[in-house]
Tab-separated table of C-alpha atoms and ligand atoms in Angstrom:
chain	number	residue	atom	x	y	z
A	19	MET	CA	116.157	-2.258	-96.455
A	20	LEU	CA	116.772	0.510	-93.684
A	21	THR	CA	117.045	3.522	-95.598
A	22	LEU	CA	118.677	6.815	-94.023
A	23	GLY	CA	117.430	10.193	-94.940
A	24	VAL	CA	120.134	12.804	-94.159
A	25	ASN	CA	118.545	16.026	-92.697
A	26	ILE	CA	120.816	19.076	-93.760
A	27	ASP	CA	119.395	21.591	-91.209
A	28	HIS	CA	122.369	22.256	-89.973
A	29	VAL	CA	124.310	23.381	-92.953
A	30	ALA	CA	121.590	26.185	-92.864
A	31	THR	CA	122.630	26.606	-89.872
A	32	VAL	CA	126.479	27.322	-90.351
A	33	ARG	CA	124.991	29.989	-93.426
A	34	GLN	CA	121.661	31.475	-91.364
A	35	ALA	CA	124.946	32.962	-88.559
A	36	ARG	CA	126.231	35.372	-91.353
A	37	ARG	CA	122.719	35.227	-92.927
A	38	THR	CA	124.961	34.452	-96.202
A	39	VAL	CA	124.917	32.398	-98.867
A	40	GLU	CA	127.180	29.782	-98.167
A	41	PRO	CA	127.586	26.732	-96.579
A	42	ASP	CA	124.605	25.784	-99.602
A	43	PRO	CA	122.427	23.340	-98.258
A	44	VAL	CA	121.506	22.192	-102.228
A	45	ALA	CA	124.836	21.558	-102.913
A	46	ALA	CA	125.547	19.516	-99.683
A	47	ALA	CA	122.405	17.629	-100.840
A	48	VAL	CA	124.577	16.679	-103.697
A	49	LEU	CA	127.554	15.313	-101.747
A	50	ALA	CA	125.082	13.310	-99.213
A	51	GLU	CA	123.538	11.468	-102.537
A	52	LEU	CA	126.839	10.958	-103.903
A	53	GLY	CA	127.711	9.168	-100.055
A	54	GLY	CA	125.049	7.445	-99.870
A	55	ALA	CA	122.011	9.243	-98.488
A	56	ASP	CA	119.046	7.384	-99.825
A	57	GLY	CA	116.882	10.889	-99.420
A	58	ILE	CA	116.803	14.572	-98.132
A	59	THR	CA	115.034	15.657	-94.846
A	60	VAL	CA	115.172	19.377	-94.405
A	61	HIS	CA	112.761	21.247	-91.499
A	62	LEU	CA	111.268	24.371	-92.645
A	63	ARG	CA	110.658	26.097	-89.369
A	64	GLU	CA	108.018	28.649	-89.003
A	65	ASP	CA	110.914	30.934	-87.552
A	66	ARG	CA	113.185	29.810	-90.607
A	67	ARG	CA	116.305	29.913	-88.093
A	68	HIS	CA	117.594	27.813	-90.723
A	69	ILE	CA	116.104	25.962	-93.960
A	70	GLN	CA	114.519	28.817	-95.917
A	71	ASP	CA	111.627	28.451	-98.459
A	72	ARG	CA	114.205	28.414	-101.446
A	73	ASP	CA	116.200	25.632	-99.976
A	74	VAL	CA	113.192	23.601	-100.346
A	75	ARG	CA	112.005	24.706	-103.906
A	76	LEU	CA	115.933	24.317	-105.071
A	77	LEU	CA	115.949	20.906	-103.460
A	78	ARG	CA	112.374	20.081	-105.271
A	79	GLN	CA	113.828	20.182	-108.790
A	80	THR	CA	117.624	18.638	-107.387
A	81	VAL	CA	117.169	15.605	-104.291
A	82	ARG	CA	117.359	12.824	-107.083
A	83	THR	CA	116.359	10.328	-103.688
A	84	HIS	CA	113.677	11.427	-101.988
A	85	LEU	CA	112.897	14.533	-99.974
A	86	ASN	CA	111.029	14.909	-96.699
A	87	LEU	CA	109.604	18.188	-95.396
A	88	GLU	CA	109.196	18.101	-91.767
A	89	MET	CA	106.805	20.820	-91.121
A	90	ALA	CA	104.189	22.388	-88.930
A	91	PRO	CA	101.093	21.124	-89.056
A	92	THR	CA	99.919	24.916	-89.899
A	93	GLU	CA	98.123	26.661	-92.697
A	94	GLU	CA	100.957	28.186	-93.984
A	95	MET	CA	102.838	25.065	-94.559
A	96	VAL	CA	100.037	22.565	-95.696
A	97	GLY	CA	99.953	25.261	-98.400
A	98	ILE	CA	104.079	25.345	-99.178
A	99	ALA	CA	103.804	21.206	-99.039
A	100	LEU	CA	100.791	21.590	-101.590
A	101	ASP	CA	102.697	24.080	-103.738
A	102	ILE	CA	106.329	22.085	-103.791
A	103	LYS	CA	104.564	18.954	-103.698
A	104	PRO	CA	108.006	16.919	-101.165
A	105	ASP	CA	108.065	12.379	-101.335
A	106	TYR	CA	106.843	13.212	-98.073
A	107	VAL	CA	105.980	15.607	-95.230
A	108	THR	CA	106.873	14.997	-91.611
A	109	LEU	CA	104.494	16.346	-89.492
A	110	VAL	CA	106.345	17.524	-85.958
A	111	PRO	CA	105.629	20.118	-83.175
A	112	GLU	CA	107.320	23.235	-82.936
A	113	LYS	CA	107.860	25.614	-79.922
A	114	ARG	CA	109.846	29.619	-80.742
A	115	GLU	CA	111.676	29.276	-77.945
A	116	GLU	CA	112.937	25.554	-78.063
A	117	VAL	CA	116.578	25.265	-78.825
A	118	THR	CA	115.218	21.622	-81.285
A	119	THR	CA	112.746	19.471	-81.460
A	120	GLU	CA	111.932	18.536	-78.010
A	121	GLY	CA	109.450	15.596	-77.692
A	122	GLY	CA	106.657	14.210	-80.117
A	123	ILE	CA	103.745	15.247	-81.293
A	124	ASP	CA	100.621	15.824	-79.262
A	125	ILE	CA	97.649	14.036	-81.937
A	126	VAL	CA	95.279	12.394	-79.383
A	127	GLY	CA	94.866	16.075	-78.228
A	128	ASN	CA	94.180	18.019	-81.707
A	129	LEU	CA	93.043	14.552	-83.606
A	130	LYS	CA	89.716	16.161	-85.500
A	131	ARG	CA	92.100	19.257	-86.427
A	132	PHE	CA	95.487	16.723	-87.540
A	133	THR	CA	93.231	14.004	-89.413
A	134	GLU	CA	92.058	16.989	-91.892
A	135	VAL	CA	95.703	17.825	-92.402
A	136	VAL	CA	96.522	14.591	-93.238
A	137	GLU	CA	93.654	14.349	-95.800
A	138	GLN	CA	94.757	17.472	-97.031
A	139	LEU	CA	97.977	16.074	-97.934
A	140	GLN	CA	97.634	12.580	-98.578
A	141	SER	CA	95.149	13.730	-101.037
A	142	ALA	CA	97.116	15.888	-103.532
A	143	GLY	CA	99.809	12.851	-103.221
A	144	ILE	CA	101.862	13.618	-100.371
A	145	PRO	CA	101.939	11.009	-98.029
A	146	VAL	CA	102.537	11.724	-94.521
A	147	SER	CA	104.611	10.541	-91.610
A	148	TRP	CA	103.940	11.548	-87.865
A	149	PHE	CA	106.766	12.871	-85.572
A	150	ILE	CA	106.034	11.383	-82.149
A	151	ASP	CA	107.056	9.699	-79.384
A	152	ALA	CA	106.903	5.843	-78.417
A	153	ASP	CA	103.130	6.194	-77.112
A	154	PRO	CA	100.806	3.622	-77.618
A	155	SER	CA	97.818	6.189	-77.173
A	156	GLN	CA	99.409	8.748	-79.838
A	157	ILE	CA	100.487	5.483	-82.130
A	158	GLU	CA	96.917	4.731	-81.924
A	159	ALA	CA	96.104	8.469	-82.763
A	160	ALA	CA	98.292	8.345	-85.624
A	161	ALA	CA	96.569	5.024	-87.410
A	162	LYS	CA	93.207	6.621	-87.059
A	163	THR	CA	94.475	10.069	-89.256
A	164	GLN	CA	94.858	7.246	-91.901
A	165	ALA	CA	98.572	8.587	-92.183
A	166	LYS	CA	100.685	6.147	-93.886
A	167	PHE	CA	103.880	6.348	-91.999
A	168	ILE	CA	104.970	7.538	-87.500
A	169	GLU	CA	108.209	8.046	-86.654
A	170	LEU	CA	109.771	7.672	-83.451
A	171	HIS	CA	111.386	10.369	-81.365
A	172	THR	CA	114.539	8.909	-80.418
A	173	GLY	CA	115.392	11.565	-78.658
A	174	LYS	CA	114.879	10.335	-74.865
A	175	TYR	CA	116.795	6.876	-75.969
A	176	ALA	CA	119.535	9.205	-77.511
A	177	GLU	CA	119.599	11.192	-73.957
A	178	ALA	CA	119.516	8.505	-71.698
A	179	ILE	CA	122.108	6.710	-73.014
A	180	SER	CA	124.537	10.324	-73.389
A	181	GLU	CA	123.899	10.543	-69.537
A	182	THR	CA	123.352	6.978	-67.519
A	183	GLY	CA	125.367	5.177	-70.739
A	184	ARG	CA	121.954	2.735	-70.512
A	185	PHE	CA	119.882	1.549	-73.798
A	186	HIS	CA	116.793	0.853	-71.216
A	187	GLU	CA	114.810	3.227	-73.353
A	188	LEU	CA	114.580	1.334	-76.820
A	189	GLU	CA	112.279	-1.677	-75.436
A	190	PHE	CA	110.328	1.070	-75.802
A	191	LEU	CA	110.663	2.021	-79.210
A	192	ARG	CA	110.988	-1.583	-79.976
A	193	LYS	CA	107.232	-2.168	-78.391
A	194	GLY	CA	106.078	1.324	-80.182
A	195	CYS	CA	107.216	-0.191	-83.693
A	196	GLU	CA	105.780	-3.145	-82.889
A	197	ILE	CA	101.689	-1.678	-82.036
A	198	ALA	CA	102.591	0.542	-85.121
A	199	ILE	CA	103.100	-2.129	-87.606
A	200	ALA	CA	100.047	-4.214	-86.182
A	201	SER	CA	98.080	-0.822	-86.677
A	202	GLY	CA	99.326	-0.992	-89.766
A	203	LEU	CA	101.381	1.849	-89.867
A	204	ARG	CA	104.899	2.221	-91.714
A	205	VAL	CA	107.805	3.210	-89.077
A	206	ASN	CA	110.918	5.782	-89.541
A	207	ALA	CA	112.507	6.908	-86.074
A	208	GLY	CA	114.908	9.583	-85.938
A	209	HIS	CA	116.515	12.755	-83.513
A	210	GLY	CA	119.478	12.473	-81.364
A	211	LEU	CA	120.549	9.184	-83.362
A	212	THR	CA	124.344	9.405	-83.624
A	213	TYR	CA	127.372	6.749	-84.837
A	214	TRP	CA	127.843	5.257	-81.453
A	215	ASN	CA	123.839	4.764	-80.514
A	216	VAL	CA	122.353	4.387	-83.678
A	217	TYR	CA	123.189	0.386	-84.453
A	218	PRO	CA	120.536	-0.675	-81.568
A	219	VAL	CA	117.636	1.174	-83.211
A	220	ALA	CA	118.472	0.494	-86.963
A	221	CYS	CA	117.878	-3.396	-85.981
A	222	LEU	CA	114.692	-2.830	-84.754
A	223	SER	CA	112.079	-5.181	-86.704
A	224	GLY	CA	109.968	-3.245	-89.017
A	225	MET	CA	111.795	0.256	-88.860
A	226	GLU	CA	111.978	1.316	-92.323
A	227	GLU	CA	114.066	5.028	-92.571
A	228	LEU	CA	116.142	6.903	-89.917
A	229	ASN	CA	116.189	10.745	-90.182
A	230	ILE	CA	119.980	11.555	-88.874
A	231	GLY	CA	120.989	14.908	-88.995
A	232	HIS	CA	123.105	16.598	-86.590
A	233	THR	CA	125.989	14.114	-85.625
A	234	ILE	CA	126.460	14.014	-89.760
A	235	ILE	CA	126.648	17.400	-90.139
A	236	SER	CA	128.736	17.379	-87.576
A	237	ARG	CA	131.457	15.005	-88.298
A	238	ALA	CA	131.245	16.780	-91.670
A	239	VAL	CA	132.617	19.470	-90.599
A	240	VAL	CA	136.171	18.006	-89.883
A	241	VAL	CA	136.078	14.963	-92.858
A	242	GLY	CA	133.285	16.053	-95.553
A	243	LEU	CA	129.605	15.608	-95.723
A	244	GLU	CA	130.369	12.059	-98.722
A	245	ARG	CA	132.242	10.589	-95.917
A	246	ALA	CA	130.032	11.011	-92.624
A	247	VAL	CA	127.164	10.380	-94.574
A	248	LYS	CA	129.388	7.031	-95.778
A	249	GLU	CA	130.527	6.392	-92.160
A	250	MET	CA	126.555	7.046	-91.204
A	251	LYS	CA	125.754	3.995	-93.401
A	252	LEU	CA	128.415	1.776	-92.113
A	253	ALA	CA	127.135	2.744	-88.753
A	254	MET	CA	123.845	1.289	-89.116
A	255	ARG	CA	124.964	-1.777	-90.382
A	256	GLY	CA	127.244	-2.110	-87.333
A	257	GLN	CA	130.051	-1.869	-90.074
A	258	LEU	CA	132.048	1.185	-88.365
B	326	DXP	C1	112.253	16.662	-85.867
B	326	DXP	C2	113.509	16.203	-85.508
B	326	DXP	O1	113.602	15.650	-84.736
B	326	DXP	C3	114.304	16.969	-86.315
B	326	DXP	O2	114.400	16.550	-87.808
B	326	DXP	C4	114.127	18.855	-86.337
B	326	DXP	O3	114.702	19.345	-87.778
B	326	DXP	C5	115.087	19.219	-85.341
B	326	DXP	O4	115.163	20.824	-85.202
B	326	DXP	P1	116.466	21.444	-85.670
B	326	DXP	O5	116.698	20.739	-86.787
B	326	DXP	O6	115.682	22.945	-85.847
B	326	DXP	O7	116.769	20.764	-84.211
B	327	LIG	N1	113.728	14.071	-87.459
B	327	LIG	C1	114.763	13.669	-87.074
B	327	LIG	C2	115.823	14.038	-87.922
B	327	LIG	O1	115.171	14.730	-89.326
B	327	LIG	C3	117.017	14.954	-87.368
B	327	LIG	O2	116.989	15.087	-86.480
B	327	LIG	P1	118.937	15.017	-85.697
B	327	LIG	O3	119.385	13.800	-86.222
B	327	LIG	O4	119.037	16.163	-86.507
B	327	LIG	O5	118.813	15.019	-84.049
């Protein structure tokens, strides 16, 4: 059954705008789960622009579904993951100057080091997911690292729809799913998914979990988080 991981990064963005204590991502996670979230996703960035270490530690104790920690494959972040033990880790690229994650991570160019990172995490019982573009060479490299999952970056798909109204990028995602599953990988997807573009991705055969944040938090600002999550679950079923 396709599941929804709600990324609550941007609840923390609002808090960090004033460097204060509200809104609290930990409280947001409770409401997201009440709304039907199957998991909670947070991106602990090296620059701590939104989610803080404190948030991840408290979420580990309070999340009732599952906790997906997005992080760069660095020594610092691996140490934090080994300490906190999220239900799974999604390894993502990070550039200080980026507004948001700009693309998938390059496993091909870092195969040896990244394979060691996967070994460190998975030998501690933490499954690893690679956040990659639907590029066959990156999917093949992800399988070589022995990671359990990939998360297909849906940013290009989302941009293409908003710029041209065309869904042509979906074919790359479909093929990526096929190649990944044939390689023994499990498949998630995320980035830039909205209430209007999510359904075709949700229908991709073999898709396990969609990690969606910005659009849900944006809607939650107006209608509340529980309702925003409930409506995303409906949109994933083509029922909104
Ligand atoms: C990896 C990904 O696509 C997002 O989950 C990531 O968290 C985006 O970074 P921001 O949340 O900082 O926009
Ligand atoms: N990995 C994608 C994610 O967690 C949320 O991305 P977005 O929906 O905030 O673009």
